[in-house]
Coordinates of C-alpha atoms in Angstrom, one line a residue:
M418 CA 145.8 174.5 126.1
S419 CA 143.7 173.2 123.2
L420 CA 140.0 172.8 123.2
I421 CA 140.2 169.0 123.1
E422 CA 142.5 169.0 126.2
N423 CA 140.1 171.3 128.1
L424 CA 137.1 169.1 127.3
S425 CA 138.9 165.9 128.2
R426 CA 139.7 167.2 131.6
D427 CA 136.2 168.4 132.4
K428 CA 134.2 166.0 134.6
R429 CA 130.8 166.9 133.2
V430 CA 132.0 166.4 129.6
V431 CA 133.7 163.1 130.5
L432 CA 130.5 161.9 132.2
F433 CA 128.5 162.8 129.1
A434 CA 130.9 160.9 126.8
L435 CA 130.7 157.9 129.1
F436 CA 126.9 157.9 128.9
L437 CA 127.1 158.2 125.1
A438 CA 129.6 155.3 124.8
A439 CA 127.5 153.1 127.1
A440 CA 124.4 153.8 125.1
L441 CA 126.1 152.8 121.8
I442 CA 127.3 149.6 123.5
C443 CA 123.8 148.8 124.7
I444 CA 122.3 149.4 121.3
G445 CA 124.9 147.2 119.7
A446 CA 124.6 144.4 122.2
F447 CA 120.8 144.3 122.7
G448 CA 119.5 146.0 119.5
L449 CA 116.4 148.2 119.2
K450 CA 113.1 146.3 119.7
Y451 CA 110.3 147.7 117.6
G452 CA 106.6 147.6 118.6
L453 CA 103.6 146.4 116.7
D454 CA 103.0 149.6 114.9
L455 CA 106.6 149.8 113.6
Q456 CA 107.4 146.1 112.9
G457 CA 104.0 144.6 112.1
G458 CA 102.4 141.7 113.9
S459 CA 99.3 141.0 115.8
Y460 CA 97.5 141.9 119.0
L461 CA 95.1 140.2 121.3
Q462 CA 92.5 141.5 123.7
L463 CA 91.8 139.1 126.5
K464 CA 88.9 139.3 129.0
L465 CA 89.5 137.5 132.3
Q466 CA 86.6 135.3 133.4
G467 CA 85.6 135.4 137.0
A468 CA 83.5 137.1 139.7
M469 CA 83.6 138.1 143.3
A470 CA 80.5 137.0 145.3
Q471 CA 79.1 136.5 148.7
V472 CA 77.6 133.0 149.3
D473 CA 74.8 132.3 151.7
A474 CA 75.2 128.5 152.3
N475 CA 75.2 126.1 155.3
P476 CA 78.3 124.0 155.5
E477 CA 76.4 121.1 157.1
S478 CA 74.0 121.1 154.2
I479 CA 76.9 120.9 151.8
L480 CA 78.4 117.9 153.6
R481 CA 75.0 116.1 153.7
Y482 CA 74.7 116.6 150.0
Q483 CA 78.3 115.5 149.2
F484 CA 78.3 112.4 151.4
A485 CA 74.7 111.5 150.8
T486 CA 73.9 111.3 154.5
N487 CA 71.7 113.1 157.1
S488 CA 74.2 112.8 160.0
V489 CA 76.6 115.8 160.1
E490 CA 77.7 117.4 163.3
R491 CA 80.2 120.2 164.0
R492 CA 82.6 119.7 166.9
G493 CA 85.1 122.5 167.5
D494 CA 87.2 123.0 164.4
S495 CA 86.0 119.8 162.7
Y496 CA 82.9 118.3 161.2
I497 CA 81.9 114.7 161.9
V498 CA 80.1 113.0 159.1
T499 CA 78.5 109.6 159.7
V500 CA 77.8 107.7 156.5
P501 CA 75.8 104.4 156.4
G502 CA 77.8 101.4 155.3
S503 CA 81.3 101.5 154.0
V504 CA 82.9 104.5 152.2
D505 CA 85.4 104.5 149.4
P506 CA 88.7 105.6 151.1
A507 CA 89.4 108.0 148.2
L508 CA 86.0 109.8 148.5
P509 CA 87.1 112.5 151.0
S510 CA 90.2 113.4 149.0
S511 CA 88.3 113.5 145.8
L512 CA 86.0 116.1 147.4
G513 CA 88.9 118.2 148.5
Y514 CA 89.2 117.1 152.1
M515 CA 92.8 115.9 152.0
N516 CA 93.2 115.7 155.8
A517 CA 90.0 113.8 156.5
E518 CA 90.2 110.8 158.8
M519 CA 88.0 107.7 158.5
A520 CA 87.0 105.2 161.2
P521 CA 84.7 102.2 160.7
L522 CA 81.6 102.0 162.9
L523 CA 78.9 99.3 163.3
N524 CA 77.1 99.4 159.9
A525 CA 78.5 102.9 159.2
T526 CA 81.7 105.0 158.6
K527 CA 82.7 108.1 160.6
V528 CA 84.6 110.7 158.6
T529 CA 86.3 113.5 160.6
I530 CA 87.0 116.6 158.5
P531 CA 89.1 119.3 160.1
A532 CA 87.9 122.4 158.2
S533 CA 86.3 125.8 158.7
P534 CA 82.8 126.7 157.3
E535 CA 84.5 128.8 154.6
T536 CA 86.7 125.8 153.6
I537 CA 83.6 123.6 153.1
I538 CA 82.1 126.3 150.9
I539 CA 85.3 126.8 148.9
N540 CA 85.6 123.0 148.3
Y541 CA 82.0 122.8 147.1
L542 CA 82.5 125.6 144.7
H543 CA 85.9 124.4 143.6
K544 CA 84.8 120.9 142.8
G545 CA 81.4 121.7 141.3
L546 CA 82.5 124.6 139.1
D547 CA 85.9 123.2 138.3
A548 CA 87.5 126.6 139.2
D549 CA 89.9 128.0 141.7
V550 CA 88.1 129.8 144.6
K551 CA 89.6 131.9 147.4
I552 CA 88.5 134.3 150.0
V553 CA 89.4 137.9 149.2
Q554 CA 87.6 139.7 152.0
F555 CA 86.2 138.9 155.5
A556 CA 83.1 140.5 157.2
P557 CA 81.3 139.9 154.9
V558 CA 83.1 137.0 153.4
I559 CA 83.6 137.5 149.6
Y560 CA 84.8 134.6 147.4
E561 CA 86.7 135.1 144.2
I562 CA 85.5 132.5 141.7
R563 CA 87.9 132.2 138.8
T564 CA 85.6 131.0 136.0
N565 CA 82.9 132.3 133.8
V566 CA 79.9 132.5 136.2
T567 CA 76.8 134.7 136.5
R568 CA 74.6 135.5 139.5
E569 CA 71.9 133.3 138.0
S570 CA 74.2 130.3 137.3
L571 CA 75.7 130.5 140.8
D572 CA 72.3 130.6 142.4
A573 CA 71.3 127.5 140.4
F574 CA 74.5 125.7 141.5
L575 CA 73.9 126.5 145.2
A576 CA 70.2 125.5 145.1
P577 CA 70.7 121.8 145.8
V578 CA 72.4 122.6 149.1
G579 CA 69.9 125.4 150.0
G580 CA 72.3 128.2 149.2
K581 CA 72.1 131.4 147.2
V582 CA 73.8 134.7 146.5
P583 CA 72.4 137.4 148.9
T584 CA 70.4 140.1 147.3
G585 CA 72.1 143.4 146.7
K586 CA 74.2 145.1 144.1
D587 CA 77.6 144.5 145.8
T588 CA 77.0 140.8 146.6
F589 CA 78.0 139.8 143.1
V590 CA 80.5 141.8 141.0
E591 CA 81.9 140.7 137.7
G592 CA 85.7 140.9 137.6
L593 CA 88.7 139.8 139.6
T594 CA 91.1 141.3 142.2
P595 CA 94.1 143.4 141.0
E596 CA 96.3 140.7 142.5
T597 CA 94.8 138.0 140.4
V598 CA 95.1 140.1 137.2
E599 CA 98.7 140.8 138.1
D600 CA 99.3 137.1 138.6
T601 CA 97.8 136.4 135.2
K602 CA 100.0 139.0 133.6
R603 CA 103.1 137.6 135.3
V604 CA 102.3 134.1 134.0
L605 CA 101.9 135.5 130.5
D606 CA 105.2 137.3 130.7
S607 CA 106.9 134.2 132.0
K608 CA 105.4 132.0 129.3
L609 CA 106.3 134.4 126.5
N610 CA 109.9 134.7 127.9
R611 CA 110.3 130.9 128.0
L612 CA 109.3 130.8 124.3
G613 CA 112.0 133.4 123.6
L614 CA 109.6 136.3 123.1
Q615 CA 111.1 138.7 125.7
D616 CA 110.0 141.9 123.8
I617 CA 106.3 141.1 123.9
R618 CA 104.2 143.8 125.6
V619 CA 101.5 142.7 128.1
R620 CA 99.3 145.4 129.6
M621 CA 96.4 145.4 132.0
I622 CA 93.2 147.5 131.6
D623 CA 90.6 148.0 134.4
N624 CA 91.4 144.6 136.2
K625 CA 89.3 142.8 133.6
Y626 CA 91.3 143.0 130.3
I627 CA 94.8 142.2 129.2
L628 CA 96.2 143.5 126.0
I629 CA 99.1 141.7 124.3
D630 CA 101.1 143.0 121.3
L631 CA 103.1 140.3 119.5
A632 CA 105.3 142.0 117.0
G633 CA 106.3 139.9 114.1
R634 CA 103.6 137.2 114.7
D635 CA 100.3 136.6 112.9
V636 CA 97.0 136.3 114.8
A637 CA 96.8 132.5 114.7
S638 CA 100.3 132.1 116.0
A639 CA 99.6 134.7 118.8
Q640 CA 96.5 132.8 119.9
D641 CA 98.5 129.5 120.0
V642 CA 101.3 131.1 122.0
V643 CA 98.9 132.5 124.6
G644 CA 96.7 129.3 124.9
K645 CA 99.5 126.7 124.7
P646 CA 100.5 125.2 128.1
G647 CA 104.1 124.4 128.9
K648 CA 105.6 120.9 129.2
F649 CA 105.6 119.8 132.9
E650 CA 107.8 116.9 134.1
I651 CA 108.6 115.3 137.4
R652 CA 112.0 113.7 137.8
I653 CA 113.7 111.9 140.7
Q654 CA 117.4 112.1 141.6
T655 CA 119.3 108.8 141.2
E656 CA 122.8 109.9 141.9
E657 CA 124.5 113.1 142.8
N658 CA 124.0 114.9 139.4
Q659 CA 121.8 112.4 137.7
S660 CA 118.0 112.0 137.6
M661 CA 115.4 109.9 135.9
H662 CA 112.0 110.7 134.4
V663 CA 109.0 109.8 136.5
L664 CA 105.9 111.3 134.8
Y665 CA 104.6 114.2 132.7
G666 CA 102.0 116.8 133.4
D667 CA 99.2 114.6 131.9
A668 CA 99.4 112.4 135.0
V669 CA 98.4 115.3 137.3
E670 CA 94.6 115.1 137.4
S671 CA 93.9 118.1 139.6
V672 CA 95.6 120.8 141.5
D673 CA 94.1 122.5 144.6
I674 CA 94.7 126.1 145.7
P675 CA 97.7 126.6 148.1
R676 CA 97.0 126.2 151.8
G677 CA 98.9 127.1 154.9
D678 CA 99.1 124.8 157.9
R679 CA 99.1 125.8 161.6
S680 CA 102.9 126.3 161.6
G681 CA 102.6 128.8 158.7
Q682 CA 104.1 126.6 156.1
W683 CA 102.5 126.6 152.7
G684 CA 101.8 123.7 150.5
V685 CA 100.1 122.9 147.1
P686 CA 97.9 119.7 147.2
F687 CA 97.6 117.9 143.9
T688 CA 96.2 114.5 142.7
L689 CA 97.8 112.0 140.4
S690 CA 96.1 109.6 138.2
E691 CA 96.2 105.9 139.1
G692 CA 98.8 105.2 136.6
G693 CA 100.8 108.3 137.7
A694 CA 100.6 107.3 141.3
A695 CA 101.9 103.8 140.5
A696 CA 104.8 105.2 138.4
F697 CA 105.7 107.6 141.2
Q698 CA 105.7 104.8 143.8
K699 CA 107.8 102.5 141.6
A700 CA 110.4 105.3 140.9
A701 CA 110.6 106.1 144.6
I702 CA 111.2 102.4 145.5
D703 CA 113.6 101.7 142.6
T704 CA 115.8 104.7 143.4
G705 CA 115.8 104.1 147.2
A706 CA 114.0 107.4 147.9
V707 CA 111.6 105.7 150.3
K708 CA 114.5 104.7 152.5
N709 CA 116.8 107.6 152.0
P710 CA 114.7 110.6 150.9
E711 CA 117.4 113.3 151.4
A712 CA 119.6 111.6 148.8
H713 CA 116.9 111.5 146.2
H714 CA 115.1 114.8 145.7
I715 CA 112.0 115.1 143.7
T716 CA 112.3 117.8 141.1
M717 CA 109.6 119.4 139.0
Y718 CA 110.4 121.0 135.7
L719 CA 108.4 123.3 133.4
D720 CA 109.8 123.6 129.9
K721 CA 113.0 122.1 131.2
E722 CA 113.4 124.8 133.9
P723 CA 113.3 123.5 137.6
V724 CA 110.4 125.0 139.5
F725 CA 110.5 122.9 142.7
S726 CA 112.8 120.5 144.4
A727 CA 112.5 118.7 147.7
P728 CA 112.9 115.2 149.3
L729 CA 110.0 113.0 150.2
S730 CA 108.5 113.7 153.6
P731 CA 109.0 110.8 156.1
E732 CA 105.2 110.2 156.2
L733 CA 105.0 109.9 152.4
A734 CA 108.1 107.8 152.2
S735 CA 106.6 105.3 154.7
T736 CA 103.3 105.3 152.8
L737 CA 104.9 104.6 149.4
Q738 CA 106.7 101.5 150.7
K739 CA 103.2 99.9 151.2
A740 CA 101.0 101.4 148.4
P741 CA 100.7 104.1 145.8
S742 CA 99.5 107.5 146.9
R743 CA 97.4 109.6 144.6
G744 CA 97.0 112.6 146.9
L745 CA 100.3 114.5 147.2
E746 CA 101.3 117.9 148.5
A747 CA 104.4 120.0 147.6
R748 CA 105.6 121.8 150.7
L749 CA 107.2 125.2 150.5
G750 CA 108.3 127.9 152.9
A751 CA 106.4 129.9 155.4
G752 CA 105.2 133.5 155.5
E753 CA 104.5 135.8 152.6
Q754 CA 107.4 134.4 150.5
G755 CA 106.1 130.9 151.0
S756 CA 102.6 132.0 150.0
Q757 CA 103.9 133.5 146.8
E758 CA 106.0 130.5 145.9
A759 CA 103.0 128.3 146.5
K760 CA 100.9 130.4 144.1
E761 CA 103.5 130.1 141.4
L762 CA 104.0 126.3 141.9
Q763 CA 100.2 125.8 141.6
I764 CA 100.4 127.4 138.2
H765 CA 103.4 125.3 137.2
L766 CA 101.6 122.1 138.2
Q767 CA 98.8 123.1 135.9
E768 CA 101.5 123.0 133.1
G769 CA 101.8 126.8 133.0
A770 CA 98.1 127.4 132.6
L771 CA 96.8 130.9 133.4
P772 CA 95.4 131.4 136.9
V773 CA 92.0 132.2 135.3
N774 CA 90.2 131.4 132.1
V775 CA 90.4 134.0 129.5
E776 CA 88.2 134.9 126.5
I777 CA 89.6 136.5 123.4
V778 CA 87.3 139.4 122.8
G779 CA 89.4 141.1 120.1
S780 CA 92.3 140.5 117.8
G781 CA 93.9 142.1 114.8
Q782 CA 96.9 142.2 112.6
V783 CA 99.2 145.0 111.4
S784 CA 101.0 144.0 108.2
A785 CA 104.8 144.2 108.1
A786 CA 104.6 146.5 105.1
L787 CA 102.5 149.0 107.0
G788 CA 104.8 148.7 110.0
K789 CA 107.8 149.4 107.8
Q790 CA 106.0 152.4 106.3
F791 CA 105.4 153.8 109.9
K792 CA 109.1 153.3 110.7
I793 CA 110.2 155.2 107.6
Q794 CA 107.6 158.0 108.3
M795 CA 108.9 158.4 111.8
M796 CA 112.5 158.6 110.7
I797 CA 111.6 161.2 108.2
A798 CA 109.7 163.2 110.8
G799 CA 112.7 163.0 113.2
L800 CA 115.0 164.2 110.4
I801 CA 112.7 167.1 109.5
A802 CA 112.5 168.0 113.2
L803 CA 116.3 168.1 113.5
L804 CA 116.7 170.2 110.3
A805 CA 114.1 172.6 111.5
V806 CA 115.8 173.0 114.8
A807 CA 119.2 173.5 113.0
A808 CA 117.6 176.2 110.8
M809 CA 116.1 178.1 113.7
I810 CA 119.3 178.0 115.7
Y811 CA 121.3 179.3 112.8
Y812 CA 118.7 182.0 112.2
R813 CA 118.9 183.1 115.8
Y814 CA 122.7 183.1 116.3
R815 CA 124.2 183.2 112.7
E816 CA 127.1 181.2 114.1
R817 CA 128.2 177.8 113.0
R818 CA 130.1 177.2 116.2
I819 CA 126.8 177.2 118.2
V820 CA 124.7 175.3 115.7
L821 CA 127.0 172.2 115.6
P822 CA 127.4 171.7 119.4
M823 CA 123.6 172.1 119.8
L824 CA 122.8 169.5 117.2
F825 CA 125.5 167.2 118.5
T826 CA 124.1 167.4 122.0
S827 CA 120.5 166.8 120.8
L828 CA 121.5 163.8 118.7
S829 CA 123.6 162.4 121.6
E830 CA 120.6 162.7 123.9
V831 CA 118.6 160.7 121.4
V832 CA 121.3 158.0 121.2
I833 CA 121.5 157.8 125.1
M834 CA 117.7 157.5 125.3
L835 CA 117.7 154.8 122.7
G836 CA 120.5 153.0 124.6
V837 CA 118.4 153.0 127.8
W838 CA 115.3 152.0 125.9
S839 CA 117.0 149.0 124.3
L840 CA 117.5 147.4 127.7
N841 CA 113.8 146.5 128.3
W842 CA 111.3 148.4 126.1
Q843 CA 109.9 148.5 122.6
L844 CA 110.0 151.5 120.3
D845 CA 106.6 152.4 119.1
L846 CA 104.9 155.5 117.6
A847 CA 104.2 156.9 121.1
S848 CA 107.8 156.5 122.4
L849 CA 109.1 158.0 119.2
A850 CA 106.8 160.9 119.6
G851 CA 108.1 161.3 123.1
I852 CA 111.7 161.4 121.8
I853 CA 110.8 164.2 119.3
M854 CA 109.2 166.1 122.2
V855 CA 112.3 165.7 124.3
I856 CA 114.4 167.1 121.4
G857 CA 112.2 170.2 121.2
T858 CA 112.2 170.9 125.0
G859 CA 115.9 170.1 125.0
V860 CA 116.8 172.7 122.4
D861 CA 114.8 175.3 124.3
Q862 CA 117.0 174.7 127.3
L863 CA 120.2 174.7 125.3
V864 CA 119.1 178.1 123.9
I865 CA 118.6 179.3 127.5
I866 CA 122.1 178.2 128.4
T867 CA 123.6 179.9 125.3
D868 CA 121.8 183.2 126.0
E869 CA 122.9 183.2 129.6
V870 CA 126.5 182.5 128.6
I871 CA 126.5 185.2 125.9
K872 CA 124.5 188.1 127.4
G873 CA 123.6 187.2 131.0
G874 CA 120.1 186.2 130.1
E875 CA 119.2 188.9 127.5
A876 CA 117.9 187.7 124.1
A877 CA 120.4 187.5 121.3
P878 CA 118.7 188.9 118.2
A879 CA 119.8 187.6 114.9
S880 CA 120.0 191.2 113.6
S881 CA 122.7 192.2 116.1
E882 CA 125.6 193.9 114.4
R883 CA 128.1 192.4 116.7
S884 CA 129.1 188.8 116.2
I885 CA 128.8 186.0 118.8
K886 CA 132.6 186.1 119.0
E887 CA 132.6 189.8 119.9
R888 CA 130.0 189.4 122.6
A889 CA 131.8 186.4 124.1
A890 CA 135.0 188.4 124.1
E891 CA 133.2 191.3 125.8
A892 CA 131.9 188.9 128.5
A893 CA 135.4 187.6 129.0
E894 CA 136.8 191.1 129.3
K895 CA 134.2 192.1 131.9
A896 CA 135.3 189.1 133.9
G897 CA 138.9 190.2 133.6
I898 CA 140.0 187.2 131.6
G899 CA 140.4 186.2 128.0
K900 CA 141.1 182.5 127.7
A901 CA 138.8 179.5 127.5
T902 CA 139.9 177.9 130.8
A903 CA 139.6 181.1 132.8
V904 CA 136.2 182.0 131.4
T905 CA 134.6 178.7 132.3
T906 CA 135.8 179.0 135.9
S907 CA 135.0 182.7 136.4
K908 CA 132.4 183.8 138.8
V909 CA 130.5 185.7 136.1
Y910 CA 130.3 182.6 133.9
L911 CA 129.3 180.3 136.7
G912 CA 126.7 182.8 137.9
R913 CA 125.1 183.0 134.5
L914 CA 125.2 179.2 134.2
S915 CA 123.5 178.8 137.6
R916 CA 120.7 181.1 136.5
A917 CA 120.2 179.1 133.4
F918 CA 120.1 175.8 135.3
A919 CA 117.6 177.2 137.8
I920 CA 115.2 177.8 134.9
I921 CA 116.0 174.4 133.4
L922 CA 115.5 172.5 136.7
G923 CA 112.1 174.2 137.2
A924 CA 111.0 173.3 133.7
A925 CA 112.2 169.7 134.1
A926 CA 110.4 169.2 137.3
T927 CA 107.2 170.5 135.8
T928 CA 107.5 168.2 132.9
V929 CA 108.1 165.1 135.1
V930 CA 105.2 165.9 137.4
A931 CA 102.9 166.4 134.3
M932 CA 104.0 162.9 133.0
L933 CA 103.6 161.0 136.2
P934 CA 99.7 160.5 135.9
L935 CA 100.2 159.1 132.4
L936 CA 102.9 156.8 133.7
Y937 CA 100.7 155.2 136.4
M938 CA 97.3 155.3 134.8
G939 CA 98.3 152.5 132.5
F940 CA 96.6 153.8 129.3
G941 CA 98.4 151.6 126.9
A942 CA 100.9 153.4 124.7
L943 CA 100.7 156.6 126.8
T944 CA 102.8 154.8 129.5
G945 CA 105.7 154.5 127.1
F946 CA 105.2 158.1 125.9
A947 CA 105.4 159.3 129.5
L948 CA 108.3 157.1 130.5
I949 CA 110.6 158.0 127.7
I950 CA 109.9 161.7 128.3
I951 CA 110.8 161.3 132.0
I952 CA 114.0 159.4 131.1
G953 CA 114.9 162.0 128.4
V954 CA 114.4 164.9 130.7
A955 CA 116.4 163.3 133.5
L956 CA 119.3 162.5 131.2
G957 CA 119.2 165.9 129.6
T958 CA 119.0 167.9 132.8
F959 CA 121.7 166.0 134.8
V960 CA 124.0 164.8 132.0
A961 CA 123.7 166.5 128.7
R962 CA 122.9 170.1 129.7
P963 CA 125.8 170.5 132.2
A964 CA 128.2 169.1 129.5
Y965 CA 126.8 171.5 126.9
G966 CA 127.2 174.5 129.2
R967 CA 130.9 173.7 129.6
I968 CA 131.4 172.9 125.9
I969 CA 129.8 176.2 124.7
G970 CA 131.8 178.1 127.3
Y971 CA 135.0 176.8 126.0
I972 CA 134.1 177.4 122.4
L973 CA 132.8 180.9 122.7
S974 CA 135.6 182.2 125.0
R975 CA 138.3 181.2 122.6
S976 CA 139.6 184.1 120.5

């Protein structure tokens, strides 16, 4: 039976060939994406503005200040505010109290606000600082304030209501929660993807900074991409597959933070301008949505992608038949999923704006010529590494039949790694360095396999008088066989191969464990360096090395 026939029937060799073919297809279909240092482009360093603080403030004092009255009383889960004279019906909602109820009294107006003390403080901070505010810890209560604020400026803002930040080092901390930073990163990823920039790298550093590499773009373009909001639109269904335009994002005056009701359902309150509210009412009446909401869904789009769709609630439909409504709320699901959907919709309503304000603290540009020079230098370095490996292998074994399979296996591993990398990652200097390292460790393991096959683990000195062919024949004779197929299935051969793989698995496990800290620490390019080494070691250990062991066994055992 010929060598080709033997190899085509071996499962390990066939698996290796399938991985190689799949990698070539991936590279052809997706192409290799190059990072900033290989293609040129620009980078931005963003600092997220915000702080986490404790707030010592009295809710009753806040309500007295907001409604300009001295009569505030807490009853159960609500606050009763009595305001002399009449009150503008839009005042409570403009202050963030969407569920407030108003009742006229003799020469006064009673406003009932169902809210907790923390909600009162959040509304005051939100409206006064024009920033999203949420609670990130209870006992003590810590508020995350998503804007550029200092301890001194926050104290000054709380002074009119008799509040302050408590003394102590931990009562005011600059920075945001990891969840907020992750949300910001996800919005940036989504925004860049919508603009067709899927290969942009966005990284987080220390929950305060975000680094963005935009290969192929100049600094001015990069700043515009990051700061430019999306195009938000609300449309209403007219017929089964048809819809009409209602308003754009500029009609949305404000968006509040998501809130859950007593049933666990989440919603995102937002306020329309007077013109936007009138346009919304007219569209709802003209299409018949106020009478048959289920047949006329309201759909929100961001950059022509639907982000929300639902019918009018019965209460809102009834209200719109009589008058425009500026204060609306998009209702979503319940539980953790509903909470996450509400957070995302809040960002969409803000026209794709980032969850927090960011400050560009650093930027730079790498010229395309310099990137091209790096690419050429890395190709030369890789070629020199392969030639050096080939020379050392030939010096050790003095046998062409070993040099060629080793080089082919090493090159195939590189192709397979590049195929995997083309699916989702950029090639940069760090990842290319990782590939070169995988080549070096891979050749070491191929040498171990070859030595075990030839001499049972003893070194194979270049000065040996016997040829590789003679030693392989001797190994076959000891096994009582002489043909390729018999040798690769003999107990002697399999035992030697098992010893080789015991060493290889130990070395592979050590390498992977050593790379894991770099993978999860998030030190920029080191993450890519660690990831490609782990991928290369895994592919080599479980795909390429077993195939090479069979191939070299077939080759060396043939007379």
